[in-house]
PDB file of C-alpha atoms in Angstrom:
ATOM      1  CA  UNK Q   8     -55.902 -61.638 -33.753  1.00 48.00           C
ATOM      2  CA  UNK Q   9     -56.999 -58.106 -34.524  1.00 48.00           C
ATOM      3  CA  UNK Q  10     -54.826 -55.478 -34.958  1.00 50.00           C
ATOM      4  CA  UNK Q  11     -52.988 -53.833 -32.138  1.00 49.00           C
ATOM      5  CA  UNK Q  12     -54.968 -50.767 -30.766  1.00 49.00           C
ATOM      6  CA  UNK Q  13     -52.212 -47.002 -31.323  1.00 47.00           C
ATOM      7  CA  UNK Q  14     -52.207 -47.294 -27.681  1.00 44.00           C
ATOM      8  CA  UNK Q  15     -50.473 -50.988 -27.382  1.00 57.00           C
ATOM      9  CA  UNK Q  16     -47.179 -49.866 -30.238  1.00 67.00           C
ATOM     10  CA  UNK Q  17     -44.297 -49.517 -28.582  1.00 79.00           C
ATOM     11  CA  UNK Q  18     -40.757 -49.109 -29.900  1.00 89.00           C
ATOM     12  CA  UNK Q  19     -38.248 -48.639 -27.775  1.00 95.00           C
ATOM     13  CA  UNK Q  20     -35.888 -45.823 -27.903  1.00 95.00           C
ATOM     14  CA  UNK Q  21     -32.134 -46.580 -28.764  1.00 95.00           C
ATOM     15  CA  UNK Q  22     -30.466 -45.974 -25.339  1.00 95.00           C
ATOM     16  CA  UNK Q  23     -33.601 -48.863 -24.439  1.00 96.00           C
ATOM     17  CA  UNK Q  24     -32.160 -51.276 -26.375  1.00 97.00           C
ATOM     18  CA  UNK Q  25     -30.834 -54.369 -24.515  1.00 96.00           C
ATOM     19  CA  UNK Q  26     -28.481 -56.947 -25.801  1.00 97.00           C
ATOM     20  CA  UNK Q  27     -30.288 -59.811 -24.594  1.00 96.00           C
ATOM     21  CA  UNK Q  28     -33.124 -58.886 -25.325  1.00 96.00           C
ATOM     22  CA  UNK Q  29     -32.025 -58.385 -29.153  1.00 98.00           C
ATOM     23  CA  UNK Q  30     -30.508 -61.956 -29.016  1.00 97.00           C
ATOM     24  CA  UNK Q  31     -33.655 -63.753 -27.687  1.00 97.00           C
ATOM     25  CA  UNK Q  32     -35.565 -61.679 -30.133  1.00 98.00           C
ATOM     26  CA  UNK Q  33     -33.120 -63.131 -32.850  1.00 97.00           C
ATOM     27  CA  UNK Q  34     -32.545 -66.573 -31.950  1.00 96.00           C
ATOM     28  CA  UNK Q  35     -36.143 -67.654 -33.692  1.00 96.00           C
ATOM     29  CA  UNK Q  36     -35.825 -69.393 -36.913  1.00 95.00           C
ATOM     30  CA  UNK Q  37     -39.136 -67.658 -38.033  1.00 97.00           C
ATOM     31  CA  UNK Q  38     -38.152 -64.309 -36.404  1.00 97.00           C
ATOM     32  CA  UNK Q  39     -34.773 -64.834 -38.244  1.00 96.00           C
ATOM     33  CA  UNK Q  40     -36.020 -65.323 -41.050  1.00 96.00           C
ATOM     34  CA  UNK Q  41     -38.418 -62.315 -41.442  1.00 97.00           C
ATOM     35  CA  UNK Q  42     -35.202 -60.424 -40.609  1.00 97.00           C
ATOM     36  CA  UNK Q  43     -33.481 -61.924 -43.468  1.00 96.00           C
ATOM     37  CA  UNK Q  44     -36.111 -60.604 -45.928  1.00 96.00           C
ATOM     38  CA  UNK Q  45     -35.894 -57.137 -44.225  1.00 96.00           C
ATOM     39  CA  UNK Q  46     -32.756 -56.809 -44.453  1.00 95.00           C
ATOM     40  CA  UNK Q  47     -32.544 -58.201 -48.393  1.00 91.00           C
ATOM     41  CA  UNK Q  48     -32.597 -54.460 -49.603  1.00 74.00           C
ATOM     42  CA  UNK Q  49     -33.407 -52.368 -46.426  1.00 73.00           C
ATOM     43  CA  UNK Q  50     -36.778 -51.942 -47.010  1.00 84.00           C
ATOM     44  CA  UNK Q  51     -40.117 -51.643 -45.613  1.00 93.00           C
ATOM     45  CA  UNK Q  52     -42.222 -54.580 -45.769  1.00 94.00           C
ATOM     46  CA  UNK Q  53     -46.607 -55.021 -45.080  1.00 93.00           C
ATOM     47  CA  UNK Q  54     -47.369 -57.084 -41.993  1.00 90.00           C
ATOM     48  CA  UNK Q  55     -48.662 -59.561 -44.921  1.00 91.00           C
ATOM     49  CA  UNK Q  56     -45.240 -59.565 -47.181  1.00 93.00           C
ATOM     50  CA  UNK Q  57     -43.229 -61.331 -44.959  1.00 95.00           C
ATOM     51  CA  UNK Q  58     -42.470 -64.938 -46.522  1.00 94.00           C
ATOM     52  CA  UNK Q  59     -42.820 -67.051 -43.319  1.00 95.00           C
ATOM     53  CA  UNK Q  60     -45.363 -70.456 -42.799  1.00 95.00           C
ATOM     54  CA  UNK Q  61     -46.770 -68.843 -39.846  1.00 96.00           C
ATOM     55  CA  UNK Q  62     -50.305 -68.130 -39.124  1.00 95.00           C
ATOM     56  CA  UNK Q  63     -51.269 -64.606 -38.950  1.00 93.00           C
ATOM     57  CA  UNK Q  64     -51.924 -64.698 -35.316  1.00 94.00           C
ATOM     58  CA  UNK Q  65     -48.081 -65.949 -34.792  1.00 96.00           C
ATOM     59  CA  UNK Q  66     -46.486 -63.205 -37.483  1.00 96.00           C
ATOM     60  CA  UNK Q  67     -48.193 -60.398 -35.038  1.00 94.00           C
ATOM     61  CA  UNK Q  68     -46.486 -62.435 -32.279  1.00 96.00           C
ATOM     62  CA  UNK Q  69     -43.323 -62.649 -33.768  1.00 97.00           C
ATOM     63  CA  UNK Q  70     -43.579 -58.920 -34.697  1.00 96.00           C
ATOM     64  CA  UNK Q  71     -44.121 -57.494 -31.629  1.00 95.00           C
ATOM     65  CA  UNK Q  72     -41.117 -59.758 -30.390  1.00 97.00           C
ATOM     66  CA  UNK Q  73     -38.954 -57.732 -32.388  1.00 97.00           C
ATOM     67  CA  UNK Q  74     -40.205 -54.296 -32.087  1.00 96.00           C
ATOM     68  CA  UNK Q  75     -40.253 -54.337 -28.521  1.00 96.00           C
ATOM     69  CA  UNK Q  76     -36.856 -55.741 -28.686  1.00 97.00           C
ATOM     70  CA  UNK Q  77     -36.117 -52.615 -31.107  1.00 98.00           C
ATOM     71  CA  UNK Q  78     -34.810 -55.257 -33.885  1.00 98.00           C
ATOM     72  CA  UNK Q  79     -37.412 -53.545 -36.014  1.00 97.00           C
ATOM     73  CA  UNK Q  80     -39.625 -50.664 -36.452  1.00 96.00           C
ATOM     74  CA  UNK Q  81     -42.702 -49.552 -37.640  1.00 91.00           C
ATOM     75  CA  UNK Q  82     -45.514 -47.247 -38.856  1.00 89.00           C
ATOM     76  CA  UNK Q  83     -49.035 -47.525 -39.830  1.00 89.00           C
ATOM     77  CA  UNK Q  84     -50.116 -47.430 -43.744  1.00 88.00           C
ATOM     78  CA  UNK Q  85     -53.485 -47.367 -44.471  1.00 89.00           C
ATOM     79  CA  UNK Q  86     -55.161 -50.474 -42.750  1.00 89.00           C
ATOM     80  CA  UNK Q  87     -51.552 -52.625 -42.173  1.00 88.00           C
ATOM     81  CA  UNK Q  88     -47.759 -51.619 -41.063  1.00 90.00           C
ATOM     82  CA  UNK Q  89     -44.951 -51.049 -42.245  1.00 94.00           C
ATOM     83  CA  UNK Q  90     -41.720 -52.753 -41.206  1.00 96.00           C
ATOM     84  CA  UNK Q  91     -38.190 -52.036 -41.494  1.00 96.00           C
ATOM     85  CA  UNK Q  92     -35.143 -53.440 -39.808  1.00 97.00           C
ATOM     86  CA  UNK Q  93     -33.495 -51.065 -37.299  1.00 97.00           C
ATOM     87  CA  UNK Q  94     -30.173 -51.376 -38.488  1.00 96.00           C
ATOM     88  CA  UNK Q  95     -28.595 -48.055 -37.755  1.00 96.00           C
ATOM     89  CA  UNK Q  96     -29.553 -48.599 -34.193  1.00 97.00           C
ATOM     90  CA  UNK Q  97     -28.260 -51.689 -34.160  1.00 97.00           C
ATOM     91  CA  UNK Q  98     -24.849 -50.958 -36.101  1.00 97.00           C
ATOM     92  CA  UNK Q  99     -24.227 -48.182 -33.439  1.00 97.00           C
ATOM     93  CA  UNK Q 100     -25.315 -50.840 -30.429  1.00 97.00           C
ATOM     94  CA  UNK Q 101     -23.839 -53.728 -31.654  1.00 97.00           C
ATOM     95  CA  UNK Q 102     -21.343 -53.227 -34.455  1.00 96.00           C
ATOM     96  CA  UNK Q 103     -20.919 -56.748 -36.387  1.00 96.00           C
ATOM     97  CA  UNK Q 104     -23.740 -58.468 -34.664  1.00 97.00           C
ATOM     98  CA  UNK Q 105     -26.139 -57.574 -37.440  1.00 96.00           C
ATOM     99  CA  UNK Q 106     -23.917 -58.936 -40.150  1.00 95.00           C
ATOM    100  CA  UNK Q 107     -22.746 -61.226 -38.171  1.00 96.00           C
ATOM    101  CA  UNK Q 108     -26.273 -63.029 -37.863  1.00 96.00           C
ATOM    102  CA  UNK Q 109     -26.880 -62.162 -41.430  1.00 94.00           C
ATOM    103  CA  UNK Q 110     -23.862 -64.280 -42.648  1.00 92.00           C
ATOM    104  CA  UNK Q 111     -24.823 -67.482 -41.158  1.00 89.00           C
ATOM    105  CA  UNK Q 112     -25.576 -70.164 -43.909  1.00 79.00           C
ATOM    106  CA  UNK Q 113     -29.286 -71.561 -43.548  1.00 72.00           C
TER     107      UNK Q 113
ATOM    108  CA  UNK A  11     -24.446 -81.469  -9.227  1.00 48.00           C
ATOM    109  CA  UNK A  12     -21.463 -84.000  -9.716  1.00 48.00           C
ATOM    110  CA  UNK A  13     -18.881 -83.254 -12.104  1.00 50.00           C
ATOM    111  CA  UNK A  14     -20.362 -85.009 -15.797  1.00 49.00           C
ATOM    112  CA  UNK A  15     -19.199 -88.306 -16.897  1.00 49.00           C
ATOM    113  CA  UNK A  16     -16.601 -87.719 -19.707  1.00 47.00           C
ATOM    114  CA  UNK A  17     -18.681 -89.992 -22.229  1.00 44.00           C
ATOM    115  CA  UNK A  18     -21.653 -87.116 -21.395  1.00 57.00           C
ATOM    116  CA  UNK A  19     -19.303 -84.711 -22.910  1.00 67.00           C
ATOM    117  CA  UNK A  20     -20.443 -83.031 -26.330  1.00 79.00           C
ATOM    118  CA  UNK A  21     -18.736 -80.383 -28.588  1.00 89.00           C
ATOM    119  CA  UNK A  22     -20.058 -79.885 -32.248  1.00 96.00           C
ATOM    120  CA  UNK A  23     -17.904 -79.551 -35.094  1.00 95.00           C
ATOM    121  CA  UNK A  24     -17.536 -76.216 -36.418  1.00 95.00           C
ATOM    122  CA  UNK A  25     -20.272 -77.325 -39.402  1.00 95.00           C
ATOM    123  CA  UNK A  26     -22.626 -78.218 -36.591  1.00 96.00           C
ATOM    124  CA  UNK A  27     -22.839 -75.251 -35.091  1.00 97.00           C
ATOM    125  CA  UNK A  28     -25.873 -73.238 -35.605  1.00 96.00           C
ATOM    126  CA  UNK A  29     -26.777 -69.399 -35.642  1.00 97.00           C
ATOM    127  CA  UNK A  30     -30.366 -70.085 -33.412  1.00 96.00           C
ATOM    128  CA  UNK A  31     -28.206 -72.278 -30.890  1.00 96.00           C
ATOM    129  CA  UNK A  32     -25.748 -69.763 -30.781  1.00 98.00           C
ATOM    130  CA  UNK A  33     -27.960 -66.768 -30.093  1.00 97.00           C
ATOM    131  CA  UNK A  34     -30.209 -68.689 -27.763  1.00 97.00           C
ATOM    132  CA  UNK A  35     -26.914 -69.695 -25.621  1.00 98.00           C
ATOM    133  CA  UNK A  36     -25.746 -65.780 -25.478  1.00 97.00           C
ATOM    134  CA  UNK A  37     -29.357 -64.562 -24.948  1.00 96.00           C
ATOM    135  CA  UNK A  38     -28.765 -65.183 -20.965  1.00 96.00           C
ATOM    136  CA  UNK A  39     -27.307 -62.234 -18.852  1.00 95.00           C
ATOM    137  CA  UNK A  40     -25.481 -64.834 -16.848  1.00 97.00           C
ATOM    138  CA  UNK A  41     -23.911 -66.699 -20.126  1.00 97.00           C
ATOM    139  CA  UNK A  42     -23.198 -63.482 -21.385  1.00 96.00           C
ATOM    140  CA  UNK A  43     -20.999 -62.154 -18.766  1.00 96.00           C
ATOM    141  CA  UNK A  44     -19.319 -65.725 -18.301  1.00 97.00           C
ATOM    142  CA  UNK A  45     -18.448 -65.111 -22.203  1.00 97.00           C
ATOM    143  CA  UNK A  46     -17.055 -61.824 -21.584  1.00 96.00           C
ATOM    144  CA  UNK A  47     -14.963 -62.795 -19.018  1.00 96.00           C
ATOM    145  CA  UNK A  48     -13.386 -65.764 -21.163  1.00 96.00           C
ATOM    146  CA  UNK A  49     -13.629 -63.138 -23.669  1.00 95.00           C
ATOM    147  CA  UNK A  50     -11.271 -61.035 -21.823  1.00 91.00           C
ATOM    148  CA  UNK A  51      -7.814 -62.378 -22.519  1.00 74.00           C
ATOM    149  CA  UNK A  52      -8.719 -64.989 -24.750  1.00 73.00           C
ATOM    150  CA  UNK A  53      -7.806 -67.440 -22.527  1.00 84.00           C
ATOM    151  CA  UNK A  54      -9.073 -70.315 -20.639  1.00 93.00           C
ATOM    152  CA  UNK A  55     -10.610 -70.371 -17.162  1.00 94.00           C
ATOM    153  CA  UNK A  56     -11.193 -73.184 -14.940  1.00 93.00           C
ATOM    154  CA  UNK A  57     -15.125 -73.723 -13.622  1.00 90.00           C
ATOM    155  CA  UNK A  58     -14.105 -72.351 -10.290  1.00 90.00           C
ATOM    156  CA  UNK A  59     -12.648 -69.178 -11.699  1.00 93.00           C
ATOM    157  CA  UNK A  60     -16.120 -67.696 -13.117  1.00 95.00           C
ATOM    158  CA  UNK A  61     -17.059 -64.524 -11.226  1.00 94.00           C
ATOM    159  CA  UNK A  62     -20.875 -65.392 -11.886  1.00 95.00           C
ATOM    160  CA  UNK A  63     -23.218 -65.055  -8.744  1.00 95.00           C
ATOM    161  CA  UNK A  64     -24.742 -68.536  -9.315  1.00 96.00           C
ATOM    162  CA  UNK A  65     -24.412 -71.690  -7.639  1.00 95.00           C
ATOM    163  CA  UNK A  66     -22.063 -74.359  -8.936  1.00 93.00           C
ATOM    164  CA  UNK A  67     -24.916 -76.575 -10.100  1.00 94.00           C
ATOM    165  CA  UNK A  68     -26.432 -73.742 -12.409  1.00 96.00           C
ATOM    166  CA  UNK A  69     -23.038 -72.495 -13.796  1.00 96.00           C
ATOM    167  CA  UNK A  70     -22.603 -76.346 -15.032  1.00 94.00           C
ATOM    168  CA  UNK A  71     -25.826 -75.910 -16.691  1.00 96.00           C
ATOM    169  CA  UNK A  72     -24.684 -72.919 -18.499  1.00 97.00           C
ATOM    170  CA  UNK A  73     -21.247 -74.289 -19.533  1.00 96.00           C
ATOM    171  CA  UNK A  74     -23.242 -77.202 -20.801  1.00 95.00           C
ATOM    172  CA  UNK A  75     -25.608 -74.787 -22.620  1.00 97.00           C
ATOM    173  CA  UNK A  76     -22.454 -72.663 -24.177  1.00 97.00           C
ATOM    174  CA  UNK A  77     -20.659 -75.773 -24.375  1.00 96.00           C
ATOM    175  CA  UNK A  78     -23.321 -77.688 -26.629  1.00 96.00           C
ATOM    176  CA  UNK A  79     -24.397 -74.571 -28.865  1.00 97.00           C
ATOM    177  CA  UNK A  80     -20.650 -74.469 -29.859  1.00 98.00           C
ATOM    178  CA  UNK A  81     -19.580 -71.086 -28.172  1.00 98.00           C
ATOM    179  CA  UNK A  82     -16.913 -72.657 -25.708  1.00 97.00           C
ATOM    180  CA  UNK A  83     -15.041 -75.257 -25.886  1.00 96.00           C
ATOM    181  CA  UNK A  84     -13.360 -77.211 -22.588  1.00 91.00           C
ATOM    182  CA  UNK A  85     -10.497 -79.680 -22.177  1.00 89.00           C
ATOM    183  CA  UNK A  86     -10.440 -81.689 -18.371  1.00 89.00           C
ATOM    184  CA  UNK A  87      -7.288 -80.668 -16.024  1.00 88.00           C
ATOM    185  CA  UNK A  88      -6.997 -82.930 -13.075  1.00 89.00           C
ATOM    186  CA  UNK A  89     -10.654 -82.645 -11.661  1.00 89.00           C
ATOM    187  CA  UNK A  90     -12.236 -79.593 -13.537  1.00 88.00           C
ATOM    188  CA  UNK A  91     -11.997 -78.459 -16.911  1.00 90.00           C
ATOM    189  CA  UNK A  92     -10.524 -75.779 -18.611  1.00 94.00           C
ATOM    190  CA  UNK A  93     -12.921 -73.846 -20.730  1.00 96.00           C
ATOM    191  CA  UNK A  94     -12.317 -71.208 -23.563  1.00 96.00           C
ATOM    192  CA  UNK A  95     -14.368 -69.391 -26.160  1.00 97.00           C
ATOM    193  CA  UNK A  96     -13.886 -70.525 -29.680  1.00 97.00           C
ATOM    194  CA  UNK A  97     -13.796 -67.362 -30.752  1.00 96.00           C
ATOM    195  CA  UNK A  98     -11.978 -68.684 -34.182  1.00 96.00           C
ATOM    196  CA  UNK A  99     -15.134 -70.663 -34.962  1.00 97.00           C
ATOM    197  CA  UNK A 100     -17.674 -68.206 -34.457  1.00 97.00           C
ATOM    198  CA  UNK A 101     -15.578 -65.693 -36.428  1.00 97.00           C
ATOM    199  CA  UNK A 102     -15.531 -67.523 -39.360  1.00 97.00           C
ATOM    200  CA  UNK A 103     -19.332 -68.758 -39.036  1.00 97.00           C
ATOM    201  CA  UNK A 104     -20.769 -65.478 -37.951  1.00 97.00           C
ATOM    202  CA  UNK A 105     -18.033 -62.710 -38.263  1.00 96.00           C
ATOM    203  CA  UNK A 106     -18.670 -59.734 -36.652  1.00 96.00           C
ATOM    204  CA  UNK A 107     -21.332 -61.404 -33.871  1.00 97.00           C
ATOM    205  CA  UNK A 108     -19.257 -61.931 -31.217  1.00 96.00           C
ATOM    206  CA  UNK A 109     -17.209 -58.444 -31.704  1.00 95.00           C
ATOM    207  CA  UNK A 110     -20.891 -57.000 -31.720  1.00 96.00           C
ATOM    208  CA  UNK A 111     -22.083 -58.917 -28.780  1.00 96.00           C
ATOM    209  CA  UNK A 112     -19.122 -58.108 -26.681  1.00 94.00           C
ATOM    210  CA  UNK A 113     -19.253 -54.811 -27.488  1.00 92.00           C
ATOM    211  CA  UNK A 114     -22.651 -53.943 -25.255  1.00 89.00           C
ATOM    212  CA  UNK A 115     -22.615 -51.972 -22.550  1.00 79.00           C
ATOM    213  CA  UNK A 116     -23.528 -53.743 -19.199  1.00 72.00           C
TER     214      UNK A 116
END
């Protein structure tokens, strides 16, 4: 899949936010997973740094799950994206959920 | 939809319960708001008592759906059951989650 044209990015804006939304977004092993390693030191991570056996195809999939959601966000760099967990957005929204999630053995 | 057979019944153990499940189960705006209204008083509510706009035959397929992820638990009473959230085991699986969940506006 090529990347996403500037046009197509869309992050939703806090008050946008929608708990169901964040919990379908969430309940993905895969998509769980590349929130893990976000949230490991509250980074930004490349589309290609994420430690998941997807294809490439499916990590843009899984992406876009989650920024539309507003689980993450993003920015261009150069050629890729950057990604970082939205977890002020979240704390505010949500309080627990986040570390809640986080703390589950796996 | 009849009432289930009691041998169809199924609760996991605490250690069986798992995060995806669990998210998957509250990622429904009709499960939600059934688990906010158990949520409510922390006490138990009969099948009937669920201010849902569903029919009966769906809200048995949510029960079932909380019921077998691990986020409610139910004991029969004469002929319908008395469910309740098990709030204890998701606190000490996932704590914070269900604080966070239930603290959403809707």
């Amino acid at each position: 899949m090529s990347a996403e044209p500037a046009a197509a990015y869309r992050m939703p804006n806090q008050s946008e936010i929608r708990i169901e939304t964040v919990l379908q977004a969430l309940a993905d092993p895969v998509r769980l997973e590349m929130v893990r390693q976000l949230a490991k030191d509250d980074g930004e991570l490349t589309c290609g740094a994420f430690d998941v056996p997807v294809s490439k195809s499916t990590l843009t999939h899984h992406l876009r799950t989650l920024r539309e959601a507003g689980v993450i966000g993003g920015r261009p760099q150069g050629t890729t994206r950057l990604n970082w967990l939205r977890r002020k957005d979240l704390d505010a929204l949500f309080p627990g959920l986040l570390d809640g999630v986080l703390a589950a053995r796996h």
